[in-house]
Amino acid sequence: MSDLKSQLAARFGAPSPEPEPPTPAADPGILGEFAHVDTPWLVALRKAARSLPSPPEIGPRPKLAHAMQVTGQVMRELKAAERKGQSKELAGLRDDWLARRDKAAWAAVKLIFAEYELPDRAYRALKQEGAEPFKALERLRATPRDELSAMGATRLKALLTG
């Protein structure tokens, strides 16, 4: 059954409107679940792991927590094998990527605060307290806008850090 516009167009001879093309999903970029997979960090991790006598299993698309765990394991084994320079390089690549991810998460949190007109005081308190930006972003996205707008700065901070 067609909608009212199509029925009217058919009845009165007007051309039926073209259906709108579906909009592609927004690219989550560095905040995506598997954004770390093709980074220099994981390339170096795979290379370092292959060079070890008993390499840990990494897989083609490891979750972030698994990649961090394997990185720690590989770094310990590299240090034990007197390859501290390679271990430091791997740690630097991991830390750089995580810092860029945190920066992007804070930018997204700030954007939501501005869009929803939430108190700046709560945003500053979050940053000063050293809250985990990615977790705060997930909680912001999971909470309805009406509920967020009704919260005071203290309750909002508690929600996002809890």
mmCIF file of C-alpha atoms in Angstrom:
data_model
loop_
_atom_site.group_PDB
_atom_site.id
_atom_site.type_symbol
_atom_site.label_atom_id
_atom_site.label_comp_id
_atom_site.label_asym_id
_atom_site.label_seq_id
_atom_site.Cartn_x
_atom_site.Cartn_y
_atom_site.Cartn_z
ATOM 1 C CA MET A 1 0.000 0.000 0.000
ATOM 2 C CA SER A 2 1.420 3.373 -0.968
ATOM 3 C CA ASP A 3 1.569 6.408 1.229
ATOM 4 C CA LEU A 4 -0.706 9.430 0.882
ATOM 5 C CA LYS A 5 1.717 11.414 -1.295
ATOM 6 C CA SER A 6 1.963 8.585 -3.802
ATOM 7 C CA GLN A 7 -1.836 8.140 -3.848
ATOM 8 C CA LEU A 8 -2.407 11.847 -4.484
ATOM 9 C CA ALA A 9 0.270 11.915 -7.159
ATOM 10 C CA ALA A 10 -1.286 8.928 -8.915
ATOM 11 C CA ARG A 11 -4.790 10.402 -8.680
ATOM 12 C CA PHE A 12 -3.909 13.882 -9.961
ATOM 13 C CA GLY A 13 -1.188 12.947 -12.416
ATOM 14 C CA ALA A 14 1.758 14.501 -10.622
ATOM 15 C CA PRO A 15 4.968 12.505 -10.800
ATOM 16 C CA SER A 16 5.503 10.340 -7.773
ATOM 17 C CA PRO A 17 8.366 11.480 -5.588
ATOM 18 C CA GLU A 18 11.609 9.571 -5.843
ATOM 19 C CA PRO A 19 12.417 7.631 -2.709
ATOM 20 C CA GLU A 20 15.279 9.112 -0.718
ATOM 21 C CA PRO A 21 18.432 7.058 -0.836
ATOM 22 C CA PRO A 22 19.357 5.527 2.501
ATOM 23 C CA THR A 23 21.934 7.544 4.376
ATOM 24 C CA PRO A 24 25.113 5.641 5.118
ATOM 25 C CA ALA A 25 25.990 5.081 8.756
ATOM 26 C CA ALA A 26 28.382 7.637 10.140
ATOM 27 C CA ASP A 27 31.977 6.455 10.215
ATOM 28 C CA PRO A 28 32.959 6.228 13.892
ATOM 29 C CA GLY A 29 36.610 6.862 12.990
ATOM 30 C CA ILE A 30 39.066 6.386 15.819
ATOM 31 C CA LEU A 31 36.197 5.787 18.255
ATOM 32 C CA GLY A 32 35.026 2.697 16.389
ATOM 33 C CA GLU A 33 35.208 -0.752 17.950
ATOM 34 C CA PHE A 34 37.929 -1.974 15.587
ATOM 35 C CA ALA A 35 39.658 1.339 14.787
ATOM 36 C CA HIS A 36 42.917 0.034 16.259
ATOM 37 C CA VAL A 37 43.187 -2.935 13.877
ATOM 38 C CA ASP A 38 45.050 -1.245 10.996
ATOM 39 C CA THR A 39 47.215 1.082 13.060
ATOM 40 C CA PRO A 40 51.021 1.169 13.176
ATOM 41 C CA TRP A 41 50.687 -0.098 16.766
ATOM 42 C CA LEU A 42 49.134 -3.423 15.720
ATOM 43 C CA VAL A 43 51.452 -3.752 12.734
ATOM 44 C CA ALA A 44 54.446 -3.427 15.081
ATOM 45 C CA LEU A 45 52.785 -5.748 17.617
ATOM 46 C CA ARG A 46 52.305 -8.481 15.021
ATOM 47 C CA LYS A 47 55.879 -8.074 13.794
ATOM 48 C CA ALA A 48 57.289 -8.229 17.327
ATOM 49 C CA ALA A 49 55.100 -11.200 18.262
ATOM 50 C CA ARG A 50 56.243 -13.162 15.200
ATOM 51 C CA SER A 51 59.865 -12.643 16.236
ATOM 52 C CA LEU A 52 59.327 -14.316 19.626
ATOM 53 C CA PRO A 53 59.987 -18.028 20.219
ATOM 54 C CA SER A 54 56.393 -18.659 21.383
ATOM 55 C CA PRO A 55 54.280 -15.898 19.819
ATOM 56 C CA PRO A 56 50.887 -15.120 21.384
ATOM 57 C CA GLU A 57 47.817 -15.445 19.192
ATOM 58 C CA ILE A 58 46.552 -12.048 18.018
ATOM 59 C CA GLY A 59 43.951 -12.804 15.357
ATOM 60 C CA PRO A 60 42.938 -10.674 12.359
ATOM 61 C CA ARG A 61 40.508 -8.370 14.247
ATOM 62 C CA PRO A 62 41.342 -8.423 17.963
ATOM 63 C CA LYS A 63 39.270 -6.434 20.428
ATOM 64 C CA LEU A 64 41.053 -3.468 22.000
ATOM 65 C CA ALA A 65 41.355 -5.104 25.427
ATOM 66 C CA HIS A 66 42.909 -8.211 23.860
ATOM 67 C CA ALA A 67 45.351 -6.116 21.830
ATOM 68 C CA MET A 68 46.413 -4.260 24.974
ATOM 69 C CA GLN A 69 46.830 -7.518 26.895
ATOM 70 C CA VAL A 70 48.941 -9.074 24.135
ATOM 71 C CA THR A 71 50.985 -5.873 23.900
ATOM 72 C CA GLY A 72 51.841 -6.125 27.589
ATOM 73 C CA GLN A 73 52.769 -9.779 27.201
ATOM 74 C CA VAL A 74 54.949 -9.122 24.136
ATOM 75 C CA MET A 75 56.634 -6.173 25.855
ATOM 76 C CA ARG A 76 57.548 -8.362 28.861
ATOM 77 C CA GLU A 77 58.974 -11.040 26.579
ATOM 78 C CA LEU A 78 60.932 -8.466 24.581
ATOM 79 C CA LYS A 79 62.443 -7.043 27.774
ATOM 80 C CA ALA A 80 63.364 -10.544 28.924
ATOM 81 C CA ALA A 81 65.070 -11.108 25.562
ATOM 82 C CA GLU A 82 67.093 -7.900 26.037
ATOM 83 C CA ARG A 83 65.191 -6.062 23.282
ATOM 84 C CA LYS A 84 64.150 -3.083 25.388
ATOM 85 C CA GLY A 85 64.267 -0.650 22.465
ATOM 86 C CA GLN A 86 61.661 -2.612 20.536
ATOM 87 C CA SER A 87 59.557 -2.862 23.703
ATOM 88 C CA LYS A 88 59.696 0.935 24.197
ATOM 89 C CA GLU A 89 58.780 1.517 20.546
ATOM 90 C CA LEU A 90 55.750 -0.747 20.904
ATOM 91 C CA ALA A 91 54.699 1.019 24.121
ATOM 92 C CA GLY A 92 55.074 4.394 22.412
ATOM 93 C CA LEU A 93 52.917 3.392 19.449
ATOM 94 C CA ARG A 94 50.224 2.028 21.783
ATOM 95 C CA ASP A 95 50.287 5.105 24.014
ATOM 96 C CA ASP A 96 50.154 7.488 21.039
ATOM 97 C CA TRP A 97 47.109 5.726 19.602
ATOM 98 C CA LEU A 98 45.333 5.637 22.967
ATOM 99 C CA ALA A 99 46.063 9.344 23.496
ATOM 100 C CA ARG A 100 44.571 10.211 20.071
ATOM 101 C CA ARG A 101 41.523 8.074 20.905
ATOM 102 C CA ASP A 102 41.078 9.827 24.261
ATOM 103 C CA LYS A 103 41.394 13.232 22.600
ATOM 104 C CA ALA A 104 38.704 12.298 20.054
ATOM 105 C CA ALA A 105 36.450 10.985 22.836
ATOM 106 C CA TRP A 106 36.821 14.230 24.818
ATOM 107 C CA ALA A 107 35.970 16.216 21.688
ATOM 108 C CA ALA A 108 32.827 14.104 21.186
ATOM 109 C CA VAL A 109 31.856 14.529 24.863
ATOM 110 C CA LYS A 110 32.323 18.297 24.598
ATOM 111 C CA LEU A 111 30.230 18.369 21.412
ATOM 112 C CA ILE A 112 27.372 16.535 23.149
ATOM 113 C CA PHE A 113 27.625 18.890 26.141
ATOM 114 C CA ALA A 114 27.334 21.883 23.809
ATOM 115 C CA GLU A 115 24.534 20.349 21.730
ATOM 116 C CA TYR A 116 22.439 19.402 24.780
ATOM 117 C CA GLU A 117 23.342 22.650 26.583
ATOM 118 C CA LEU A 118 24.679 20.781 29.591
ATOM 119 C CA PRO A 119 26.609 22.637 32.306
ATOM 120 C CA ASP A 120 30.214 23.444 31.438
ATOM 121 C CA ARG A 121 31.026 23.009 35.101
ATOM 122 C CA ALA A 122 30.258 19.282 34.862
ATOM 123 C CA TYR A 123 32.443 18.902 31.767
ATOM 124 C CA ARG A 124 35.382 20.656 33.423
ATOM 125 C CA ALA A 125 34.928 18.547 36.558
ATOM 126 C CA LEU A 126 35.007 15.374 34.466
ATOM 127 C CA LYS A 127 38.281 16.346 32.835
ATOM 128 C CA GLN A 128 39.886 17.535 36.079
ATOM 129 C CA GLU A 129 38.900 14.341 37.867
ATOM 130 C CA GLY A 130 40.579 12.284 35.170
ATOM 131 C CA ALA A 131 37.458 10.445 34.061
ATOM 132 C CA GLU A 132 37.746 7.849 31.319
ATOM 133 C CA PRO A 133 36.545 9.817 28.251
ATOM 134 C CA PHE A 134 35.408 6.825 26.193
ATOM 135 C CA LYS A 135 33.285 5.439 29.040
ATOM 136 C CA ALA A 136 31.801 8.888 29.681
ATOM 137 C CA LEU A 137 30.956 9.177 25.982
ATOM 138 C CA GLU A 138 29.228 5.781 25.993
ATOM 139 C CA ARG A 139 27.168 6.763 29.041
ATOM 140 C CA LEU A 140 26.229 10.083 27.438
ATOM 141 C CA ARG A 141 25.057 8.315 24.300
ATOM 142 C CA ALA A 142 23.108 5.725 26.310
ATOM 143 C CA THR A 143 21.209 8.257 28.428
ATOM 144 C CA PRO A 144 18.175 9.993 26.881
ATOM 145 C CA ARG A 145 18.604 13.688 26.117
ATOM 146 C CA ASP A 146 15.645 14.713 28.278
ATOM 147 C CA GLU A 147 17.117 12.954 31.267
ATOM 148 C CA LEU A 148 20.543 14.529 30.721
ATOM 149 C CA SER A 149 19.077 18.015 30.372
ATOM 150 C CA ALA A 150 17.167 17.634 33.643
ATOM 151 C CA MET A 151 20.278 16.698 35.642
ATOM 152 C CA GLY A 152 22.320 19.138 37.624
ATOM 153 C CA ALA A 153 26.089 19.332 37.256
ATOM 154 C CA THR A 154 26.793 17.147 40.295
ATOM 155 C CA ARG A 155 24.411 14.370 39.288
ATOM 156 C CA LEU A 156 25.631 14.488 35.698
ATOM 157 C CA LYS A 157 29.241 14.156 36.829
ATOM 158 C CA ALA A 158 28.285 11.219 39.064
ATOM 159 C CA LEU A 159 26.525 9.489 36.153
ATOM 160 C CA LEU A 160 29.476 9.894 33.806
ATOM 161 C CA THR A 161 32.190 8.872 36.278
ATOM 162 C CA GLY A 162 30.260 6.118 38.118
#
